[in-house]
Amino acid sequence: MDHKQKTEQKTESLDFIRTRIAEDVAQNKNNGSVHTRFPPEPNGYLHIGHAKSICLNFGVAKEFNGKCNLRFDDTNPAKEEVEYVQSIQEDVHWLGYDWEDRIFYTSGYFEKLYEFAVELIRKGFAYVDSLSAEEIREYRGTLTEPGRESPYRNRSVAENLDLFERMRAGEFTGGTHVLRAKIDMASPNIVMRDPTLYRIRKATHHRTGDAWCIYPMYDFAHCLSDAIEGITHSLCTLEFENNRPLYDWVLDHVSAPCHPQQIEFARLNLSYTILSKRKLLKLVEDGYVSGWDDPRMPTISGMRRRGFTPQSIRNFCVRIGVAKFNSIVDIELLEHSIREDLNKRAPRVMGVLQPLRVVIENYSADKTEYLNAVNNPEDPDAGTRQVPFSRILYIEKEDFREEPPKKFFRLAPGREVRLRYAYFITCTDVIKDEQGNVVELRCTYDPQTRGGDSPDGRKVKGTLHWVSAAHAVTAEVRLYDRLFLKRNPDEVNGNEIFAVNLNPDSLVTLQNCRVEPGLKNAAPGEIFQFERKGYFCIDTKDSSMEKLVVNRTVSLRDSWAKIEKAGEQKEKSTK
Ligand code: ATP
Ligand code: MG
């Protein structure tokens, strides 16, 4: 394949953003360089939607030998906190991306932004308006009606400069004056009807303290911050499409060092999930979850604690791609990406979530055998380990039925099954408590079947996981499920989203689970597959030497293939 063919092939598979950037590079725009940024507002923890933006911005920079900055868009002193600034850095690094020394803060540009505002005033492109917020709203007009010009719109440059300076000096209370761009009150695009550029906010900022009492609006600060940093492509979500003319207007009316290109893409929406920081904050503040890093949260820190890997999240972001129309991605696709990655890397162990005692009557009480178990059939390098076997074991409660229905191939009275890596056992007796609950099984084992194979070719239909009672470690296991019952929880209005919509079973905590002794030494955050049960990880917050706490990351059942197939069929039938 010659070189030209190769690049053509590559271009074919590019999404619309990468295609566009590739064109810019080919035309030597910006001297062929690519510089992007990820610009979070530090008013909450990052979530899976941000991961999409991070993977896109840092990914594009890497693919085009460019750079990506981390910029905190910290222009709203009321809602922003240092805690968020720190968590955001941790999360971006954890996802596998590095801004090197390029960490910036919009607040670091306050002086420069102020100067740009003064430049606009001098050129007659901005004025101080003294209408109240309410009046400004009224004057703005509607989608069908043009706006009206403020009576203050034609103040002289000198008066505007004087007032703006005094706004900065703290002479006025919040809400009395704002700085507005002088554009067009009749514009069909409401964004262009003399948008506010600065407002008075007498609040302490987490970085600049009380140095400022006027703060720039997003539309003014964002494009100029991009320009100050020499950003070439400013990637943002679709709701900013209407703001692009304003982005360009500001840059065209001041002496900006460069003019970045804004390109919009669809934000990620996930089924059964909310991704609004305001609503996520409410979940935390009202105690519906244990914090921003509750493993049920769609935050990066929640997913990390739950046992998701950076690789699996990055794979998910590649799979969903970037497009120009909004849609809801099935959460099953995220789960599929997690399983796919963990299947390769997670060591297999045996863990019994709901233990049922089993006594092997023909096995000596003072004997322990160590049996060979494969650590990961997907990874030949992972090797084997020794698991102890003894007279008293635990198996999973649900693996026994006194009256087994059809197709139940696990243990039942008189039936023989295989214990994984161990022996065939046969159930000979069932012990019950006074209420009739099964509390213990009496079994015999066949010494000829060590390792799980019978020399006479005898077949058994079921293979169960188990642990040795004397050797097992007790653990608390937390089973997590979706936080919301509705596929699109945002469809429910207001606070009902929480009251009506929360899944009451999103967390089920099991005490006295029994796991292999090797887990005693597992480090917080370590991930395992409990055979037949799912992927689990040691909780990084609550697990200790005294008490092992394990989170279920995801069950083994993958429903993605089914959904995908249904989608394909639907597509076929509509063609
Ligand atoms: P919210 O509206 O919930 O507060 P936001 O978009 O204001 O979220 P920011 O901190 O401003 O949050 O987001 C930083 C970057 O991440 C922005 O470029 C934004 O477009 C992007 N982003 C936020 N949410 C999503 C999402 N769901 N999908 C893709 N990108 C997103
Ligand atoms: Mg934002």
XYZ file of C-alpha atoms and ligand atoms in Angstrom:
607
model
C 0.000 0.000 0.000
C 1.534 3.316 -0.982
C 1.568 6.305 1.304
C -1.311 8.150 -0.339
C -3.613 5.173 -0.101
C -2.759 4.810 3.540
C -3.664 8.383 4.463
C -6.850 8.164 2.453
C -7.869 5.080 4.319
C -7.152 6.796 7.578
C -9.222 9.833 6.617
C -12.157 7.637 5.745
C -12.535 6.412 9.297
C -12.192 9.860 10.886
C -15.132 11.556 12.567
C -16.237 14.995 11.362
C -14.032 16.849 13.847
C -10.883 14.933 12.994
C -11.676 15.239 9.300
C -11.932 18.980 9.671
C -8.724 19.256 11.680
C -6.925 17.032 9.163
C -8.033 19.444 6.423
C -6.774 22.441 8.404
C -3.439 20.736 8.941
C -3.227 19.795 5.254
C -3.845 23.453 4.325
C -1.212 24.537 6.821
C -3.723 26.579 8.794
C -2.128 27.700 12.107
C 1.179 26.604 10.556
C -0.149 23.085 10.640
C -0.301 22.968 14.426
C -3.131 21.643 16.579
C -3.785 22.942 20.077
C -6.918 22.022 22.015
C -8.044 22.468 25.616
C -10.317 20.802 28.119
C -12.113 23.610 29.983
C -14.102 22.370 32.990
C -15.824 24.696 35.381
C -14.676 23.650 38.879
C -18.209 23.454 40.256
C -18.466 19.694 40.612
C -16.718 16.409 39.962
C -16.090 15.210 36.433
C -18.463 12.616 34.973
C -18.511 10.199 32.057
C -19.694 13.013 29.753
C -16.573 14.963 30.598
C -14.572 11.820 29.838
C -15.903 12.004 26.298
C -14.670 15.586 26.010
C -11.315 14.738 27.632
C -10.737 11.781 25.303
C -11.658 13.952 22.345
C -9.521 16.982 23.221
C -6.457 15.129 24.486
C -6.917 12.386 21.894
C -7.066 14.780 18.949
C -3.998 16.653 20.226
C -2.036 13.426 20.470
C -3.120 12.132 17.058
C -2.085 15.371 15.342
C 1.154 15.809 17.304
C -0.378 18.781 19.046
C -1.007 19.889 22.588
C -3.958 20.014 24.932
C -4.299 22.381 27.870
C -6.232 21.922 31.046
C -8.066 25.137 31.771
C -10.288 25.826 34.724
C -13.137 27.976 33.588
C -13.455 29.642 36.970
C -15.455 32.796 36.391
C -18.261 32.141 38.854
C -16.955 32.659 42.407
C -20.201 31.537 44.015
C -20.181 27.891 42.964
C -16.549 26.980 42.607
C -14.275 25.249 45.082
C -10.691 24.094 45.458
C -11.896 20.558 46.183
C -13.264 20.399 42.645
C -10.069 21.828 41.153
C -8.100 19.014 42.791
C -10.478 16.211 41.938
C -10.564 17.294 38.286
C -6.779 17.082 37.990
C -6.734 13.687 39.637
C -9.443 12.391 37.314
C -7.833 13.625 34.080
C -4.519 12.047 35.084
C -6.224 8.828 36.068
C -7.880 8.654 32.659
C -4.363 8.632 31.254
C -3.922 12.175 29.957
C -1.297 14.770 30.729
C -1.377 18.535 30.274
C 2.332 18.732 31.200
C 2.936 22.288 32.418
C -0.127 23.687 30.664
C -2.596 24.098 33.490
C -4.415 27.404 33.295
C -7.194 29.292 35.002
C -9.515 31.788 33.385
C -9.118 33.739 36.630
C -5.442 34.047 35.721
C -6.553 36.130 32.733
C -8.827 38.525 34.623
C -6.525 41.492 34.078
C -6.121 40.758 30.365
C -9.842 40.207 29.946
C -10.494 43.522 31.635
C -8.171 45.191 29.146
C -10.008 43.571 26.237
C -13.269 44.913 27.649
C -11.780 48.398 27.870
C -10.661 48.042 24.260
C -14.220 47.208 23.227
C -15.523 50.265 25.090
C -12.902 52.517 23.464
C -13.886 51.263 20.029
C -17.549 51.885 20.780
C -18.419 48.178 20.868
C -19.421 47.942 24.521
C -21.399 50.023 26.990
C -22.364 50.068 30.636
C -26.051 49.377 31.018
C -27.913 50.390 34.149
C -31.183 48.571 33.538
C -32.096 45.983 36.155
C -31.699 42.297 35.325
C -35.461 42.079 34.945
C -35.580 44.994 32.528
C -32.728 43.604 30.484
C -34.693 40.391 30.104
C -37.788 42.335 29.060
C -35.883 44.426 26.522
C -34.298 41.353 25.016
C -37.433 40.385 23.108
C -38.363 36.854 22.120
C -37.722 34.385 19.333
C -40.490 36.056 17.317
C -40.053 39.666 18.454
C -36.938 41.799 18.137
C -35.462 43.331 21.278
C -35.435 47.002 22.217
C -32.374 49.134 22.759
C -31.550 50.137 26.306
C -31.798 53.867 27.040
C -28.188 53.641 28.245
C -26.946 52.175 24.977
C -25.640 55.446 23.625
C -23.565 56.561 26.576
C -20.313 58.190 25.507
C -17.072 56.257 25.456
C -15.769 58.467 28.263
C -18.791 57.834 30.456
C -18.595 54.073 29.785
C -14.900 53.976 30.647
C -15.526 55.899 33.844
C -18.434 53.696 34.933
C -16.635 50.466 34.070
C -13.605 51.538 36.067
C -15.813 52.370 39.032
C -17.590 49.012 38.689
C -14.184 47.393 39.051
C -13.318 49.625 42.008
C -16.341 48.284 43.882
C -18.316 51.483 43.956
C -21.629 49.864 42.974
C -23.685 47.049 44.385
C -24.387 43.892 42.393
C -27.130 44.229 39.780
C -26.908 48.012 39.347
C -24.709 47.976 36.252
C -23.440 45.482 33.687
C -21.142 45.795 30.725
C -22.787 44.782 27.447
C -21.531 44.283 23.918
C -23.092 46.679 21.427
C -24.161 44.370 18.617
C -27.746 44.227 17.389
C -30.936 44.187 19.465
C -32.876 43.040 16.401
C -30.657 40.079 15.602
C -32.623 36.894 14.910
C -30.066 35.171 17.175
C -30.971 36.219 20.719
C -27.409 35.559 21.852
C -26.340 38.526 19.694
C -28.768 41.018 21.266
C -26.198 43.007 23.200
C -25.026 40.147 25.435
C -23.741 40.896 28.912
C -19.952 40.740 29.156
C -19.354 41.624 32.810
C -21.418 41.655 35.964
C -20.815 42.808 39.511
C -20.435 39.956 42.032
C -19.210 40.802 45.498
C -18.014 37.325 46.326
C -14.681 35.855 47.332
C -13.083 33.843 44.539
C -11.243 30.624 45.387
C -8.102 31.875 43.604
C -8.257 35.636 43.300
C -9.815 36.235 46.699
C -11.342 39.712 46.891
C -9.193 41.240 44.151
C -12.197 41.434 41.823
C -15.820 42.317 42.248
C -16.674 42.216 38.549
C -16.572 38.891 36.738
C -16.601 38.185 32.981
C -19.410 36.132 31.446
C -18.692 32.789 29.822
C -19.159 33.996 26.241
C -16.649 36.785 26.724
C -14.089 34.906 28.796
C -14.085 31.633 26.911
C -13.159 32.745 23.410
C -10.540 35.162 24.717
C -8.999 32.545 27.014
C -8.794 30.248 23.988
C -7.102 33.013 21.996
C -4.674 33.892 24.799
C -3.569 30.243 24.916
C -3.196 29.962 21.160
C -5.900 27.312 20.890
C -6.485 26.295 17.261
C -9.656 24.233 17.640
C -12.113 24.968 20.422
C -14.287 21.874 20.732
C -17.509 22.278 22.684
C -20.945 20.743 22.946
C -23.893 21.471 20.663
C -25.739 23.844 22.961
C -23.059 26.438 22.150
C -23.834 26.417 18.441
C -25.904 29.614 18.755
C -23.047 31.199 20.686
C -20.524 30.690 17.894
C -21.361 34.028 16.163
C -20.685 35.753 19.489
C -17.467 33.773 19.967
C -16.346 35.035 16.566
C -17.683 38.575 17.107
C -15.670 39.120 20.284
C -12.473 37.841 18.670
C -13.071 40.010 15.600
C -13.594 43.197 17.628
C -10.562 43.135 19.900
C -6.880 42.728 19.121
C -6.923 39.014 19.957
C -3.647 37.161 19.401
C -5.378 34.546 17.221
C -8.813 33.327 16.199
C -9.538 29.750 17.295
C -12.172 27.753 15.425
C -15.130 26.660 17.551
C -16.555 23.280 16.542
C -19.560 21.751 18.285
C -20.264 18.074 18.908
C -23.105 16.203 20.613
C -22.811 15.766 24.349
C -22.981 12.291 25.770
C -26.289 11.183 27.240
C -26.402 7.776 28.893
C -29.513 5.734 29.563
C -30.557 5.384 33.237
C -28.102 8.146 34.109
C -28.124 11.863 34.781
C -25.116 13.940 33.766
C -26.098 17.390 34.927
C -23.691 18.632 37.570
C -26.486 20.522 39.264
C -28.514 17.333 39.671
C -25.502 15.268 40.669
C -24.738 17.849 43.351
C -28.287 17.468 44.612
C -27.861 13.694 44.878
C -24.801 14.315 47.036
C -26.186 17.167 49.118
C -29.488 15.487 49.891
C -27.768 12.239 50.821
C -29.237 10.030 48.111
C -25.675 8.769 47.619
C -22.698 8.679 49.952
C -20.714 11.317 48.052
C -19.374 12.316 44.641
C -17.392 9.069 44.606
C -20.300 6.813 45.507
C -19.801 3.836 43.173
C -23.283 4.382 41.728
C -22.424 7.882 40.547
C -21.546 8.434 36.879
C -18.565 10.477 38.054
C -15.025 9.462 37.158
C -14.252 9.134 40.868
C -17.352 6.989 41.408
C -16.512 4.758 38.477
C -12.905 4.447 39.657
C -14.091 3.370 43.095
C -16.538 0.980 41.488
C -13.645 -0.764 39.689
C -13.881 0.666 36.176
C -10.493 0.979 34.469
C -9.239 4.028 32.540
C -8.721 1.794 29.510
C -12.330 0.630 29.538
C -13.615 4.211 29.703
C -11.324 5.274 26.885
C -12.481 2.299 24.806
C -16.072 3.293 25.466
C -15.357 6.835 24.280
C -13.832 5.512 21.060
C -16.864 3.295 20.515
C -19.434 6.047 20.925
C -17.477 8.343 18.611
C -18.353 11.992 18.041
C -21.331 13.136 16.035
C -23.342 16.222 15.398
C -26.722 15.060 16.653
C -27.873 14.300 20.201
C -28.806 10.768 21.183
C -28.887 8.534 24.222
C -26.165 5.898 24.441
C -27.184 2.604 26.075
C -25.489 2.119 29.418
C -25.072 -1.521 28.396
C -22.392 -0.371 25.979
C -20.421 1.138 28.851
C -20.853 -2.052 30.865
C -19.778 -4.080 27.854
C -16.577 -2.036 27.582
C -15.846 -2.631 31.270
C -16.393 -6.382 30.996
C -14.288 -6.632 27.888
C -11.342 -4.970 29.598
C -11.719 -6.711 32.956
C -12.077 -10.084 31.269
C -8.512 -9.667 30.057
C -6.979 -8.332 33.232
C -8.965 -9.497 36.269
C -7.608 -12.527 38.172
C -10.269 -15.164 38.845
C -11.015 -16.098 42.430
C -13.843 -17.836 44.222
C -16.147 -15.847 46.423
C -19.397 -17.036 47.955
C -21.859 -14.186 48.371
C -24.612 -16.060 50.219
C -22.918 -18.957 51.962
C -24.506 -22.341 52.584
C -22.518 -24.704 54.787
C -21.501 -28.036 53.288
C -19.974 -30.870 55.312
C -18.061 -33.511 53.342
C -18.725 -36.484 55.571
C -16.108 -38.821 54.144
C -13.354 -36.164 54.261
C -11.126 -36.178 57.320
C -11.629 -33.277 59.742
C -7.921 -32.695 60.252
C -6.954 -32.654 56.603
C -6.327 -29.688 54.271
C -5.382 -30.057 50.621
C -4.123 -27.300 48.372
C -5.552 -27.524 44.888
C -4.310 -25.866 41.754
C -6.517 -23.100 40.331
C -6.008 -21.124 37.125
C -5.680 -17.381 37.733
C -6.927 -16.217 34.373
C -7.802 -18.462 31.428
C -7.594 -15.350 29.190
C -4.041 -14.632 30.259
C -1.562 -17.533 30.084
C 1.034 -15.467 31.966
C -1.209 -15.081 34.994
C -0.265 -18.575 36.248
C -1.969 -20.613 38.928
C -2.536 -20.493 42.671
C -3.299 -22.964 45.435
C -6.691 -22.963 47.079
C -7.331 -24.843 50.326
C -9.938 -27.620 50.471
C -11.213 -29.152 53.712
C -14.139 -30.981 55.275
C -16.344 -27.949 55.800
C -17.011 -25.715 52.835
C -19.352 -22.977 51.742
C -21.213 -22.958 48.469
C -23.693 -20.397 47.145
C -27.201 -20.749 48.609
C -28.758 -20.412 45.177
C -26.663 -23.339 43.898
C -28.819 -25.772 45.870
C -32.503 -26.592 45.394
C -34.282 -29.197 47.391
C -36.738 -29.614 44.558
C -34.817 -28.650 41.458
C -36.837 -27.340 38.521
C -36.096 -28.530 34.999
C -32.769 -27.253 33.680
C -31.439 -26.611 37.165
C -28.168 -28.498 36.896
C -26.666 -27.523 40.207
C -26.827 -29.337 43.508
C -29.931 -31.172 44.750
C -30.534 -34.149 47.065
C -28.884 -37.253 45.632
C -27.271 -35.320 42.815
C -23.589 -35.150 41.947
C -21.819 -31.920 40.867
C -18.257 -30.735 40.416
C -16.604 -28.310 42.798
C -14.385 -26.144 40.635
C -10.720 -27.292 40.710
C -11.612 -29.805 43.466
C -13.804 -32.911 43.514
C -17.180 -34.295 42.539
C -19.518 -34.225 45.502
C -22.919 -35.830 46.020
C -25.574 -34.425 48.329
C -26.713 -37.071 50.813
C -28.700 -35.102 53.369
C -30.295 -31.719 53.969
C -30.300 -30.092 57.418
C -32.959 -27.504 58.230
C -33.617 -25.116 61.094
C -36.912 -24.933 62.988
C -38.447 -22.668 60.360
C -37.614 -25.147 57.648
C -34.757 -23.188 56.107
C -31.924 -25.208 54.663
C -28.878 -24.455 56.846
C -26.463 -27.218 55.956
C -25.868 -29.913 53.379
C -24.288 -33.243 54.057
C -22.271 -34.531 51.126
C -19.721 -37.145 50.160
C -16.840 -36.629 47.800
C -15.205 -38.990 45.328
C -11.434 -39.015 45.977
C -10.912 -40.296 42.422
C -12.063 -36.964 40.977
C -9.321 -34.705 42.351
C -8.870 -31.638 40.157
C -12.430 -31.948 38.893
C -12.222 -34.863 36.433
C -13.549 -38.344 36.854
C -11.268 -41.180 35.715
C -14.245 -43.310 34.576
C -15.549 -40.569 32.268
C -18.565 -39.954 34.480
C -20.196 -36.618 33.574
C -21.771 -34.036 35.844
C -23.767 -31.114 34.564
C -22.979 -28.487 37.174
C -19.746 -26.897 38.370
C -19.941 -24.800 41.512
C -17.607 -22.336 43.158
C -16.851 -22.809 46.838
C -14.510 -21.832 49.642
C -13.089 -23.730 52.605
C -14.863 -22.509 55.751
C -11.789 -22.619 57.958
C -9.648 -20.707 55.517
C -12.061 -18.247 53.940
C -12.013 -14.541 54.640
C -15.235 -12.833 55.634
C -16.191 -9.844 53.514
C -18.893 -7.275 53.107
C -19.979 -7.203 49.484
C -21.822 -4.240 48.004
C -23.928 -4.993 44.965
C -24.534 -1.906 42.888
C -27.203 -1.413 40.308
C -28.490 1.521 38.280
C -29.384 4.571 40.290
C -32.509 5.321 38.254
C -35.393 3.201 37.097
C -36.289 5.236 34.030
C -34.264 4.960 30.853
C -34.295 8.727 30.576
C -34.467 10.054 34.155
C -34.292 13.644 32.896
C -37.812 13.257 31.499
C -39.159 13.549 35.016
C -39.452 17.133 36.157
C -37.992 18.895 39.151
C -37.168 17.079 42.326
C -39.445 14.221 41.444
C -36.529 12.945 39.467
C -35.180 11.708 42.778
C -38.308 10.810 44.681
C -40.115 8.849 41.984
C -37.299 7.680 39.936
C -34.544 6.350 42.156
C -33.983 2.629 42.131
C -34.554 1.493 45.742
C -32.299 -1.517 45.103
C -29.374 0.400 43.638
C -27.289 -0.744 46.598
C -27.667 -4.129 48.287
C -25.136 -4.836 51.012
C -24.321 -8.440 51.887
C -22.546 -9.247 55.144
C -20.669 -12.458 55.929
C -19.729 -13.299 52.403
C -16.780 -15.708 52.225
C -13.927 -15.314 49.811
C -10.662 -17.096 49.084
C -7.943 -16.520 51.707
C -5.678 -14.838 49.150
C -7.916 -11.776 49.192
C -6.765 -10.957 52.692
C -3.642 -9.426 51.173
C -5.336 -7.689 48.264
C -4.719 -3.964 47.983
C -7.548 -1.440 47.933
C -8.659 -0.929 44.344
C -7.583 -4.397 43.210
C -9.995 -6.016 40.795
C -11.093 -9.658 40.625
C -13.550 -11.821 38.866
C -15.508 -13.868 41.374
C -16.127 -16.891 39.208
C -19.719 -17.117 37.990
C -20.606 -13.925 39.916
C -19.068 -10.920 38.227
C -16.239 -8.446 38.559
C -15.473 -7.030 41.961
C -12.944 -4.656 43.474
C -11.662 -3.938 46.949
C -13.214 -0.684 48.120
C -10.626 2.061 48.415
C -12.422 3.930 51.142
C -14.022 1.501 53.567
C -11.943 -1.665 53.246
C -9.325 -2.279 55.939
C -7.245 -5.027 57.508
C -10.082 -5.538 60.011
C -12.883 -5.566 57.483
C -12.747 -6.503 53.839
C -15.223 -4.463 51.785
C -15.776 -5.434 48.176
C -17.705 -3.587 45.464
C -19.354 -5.337 42.583
C -18.125 -3.529 39.501
C -20.387 -5.295 37.029
C -22.081 -8.665 36.714
C -20.966 -11.180 34.107
C -24.088 -11.081 31.994
C -23.520 -8.971 28.935
C -26.752 -7.685 27.456
C -25.073 -5.442 24.898
C -24.952 -8.002 22.058
C -28.703 -8.465 22.343
C -29.388 -4.744 22.201
C -27.064 -4.302 19.267
C -28.756 -7.126 17.397
C -32.195 -5.678 18.044
C -30.933 -2.339 16.736
C -29.548 -3.923 13.596
C -32.809 -5.684 12.946
C -34.744 -2.487 13.429
C -32.438 -0.774 10.994
C -32.939 -3.537 8.447
C -36.689 -3.439 8.724
C -36.814 0.332 8.238
C -34.601 0.202 5.160
P -23.241 21.054 33.376
O -24.095 21.767 32.371
O -23.798 19.774 33.872
O -22.771 21.941 34.500
P -20.996 21.677 31.792
O -21.014 21.366 30.357
O -21.312 23.084 32.151
O -21.921 20.657 32.556
P -18.207 22.006 32.195
O -17.407 21.822 33.422
O -18.361 23.379 31.666
O -19.615 21.331 32.460
O -17.660 21.049 31.053
C -16.325 21.016 30.646
C -16.259 20.467 29.256
O -16.832 19.177 29.201
C -17.026 21.355 28.303
O -16.254 21.525 27.130
C -18.275 20.589 28.031
O -18.759 20.837 26.752
C -17.827 19.138 28.203
N -18.941 18.307 28.631
C -19.721 18.460 29.707
N -20.692 17.527 29.750
C -20.522 16.758 28.655
C -21.209 15.631 28.105
N -22.277 15.103 28.709
N -20.735 15.098 26.954
C -19.661 15.619 26.352
N -18.978 16.669 26.798
C -19.398 17.247 27.931
Mg -20.069 24.729 31.299
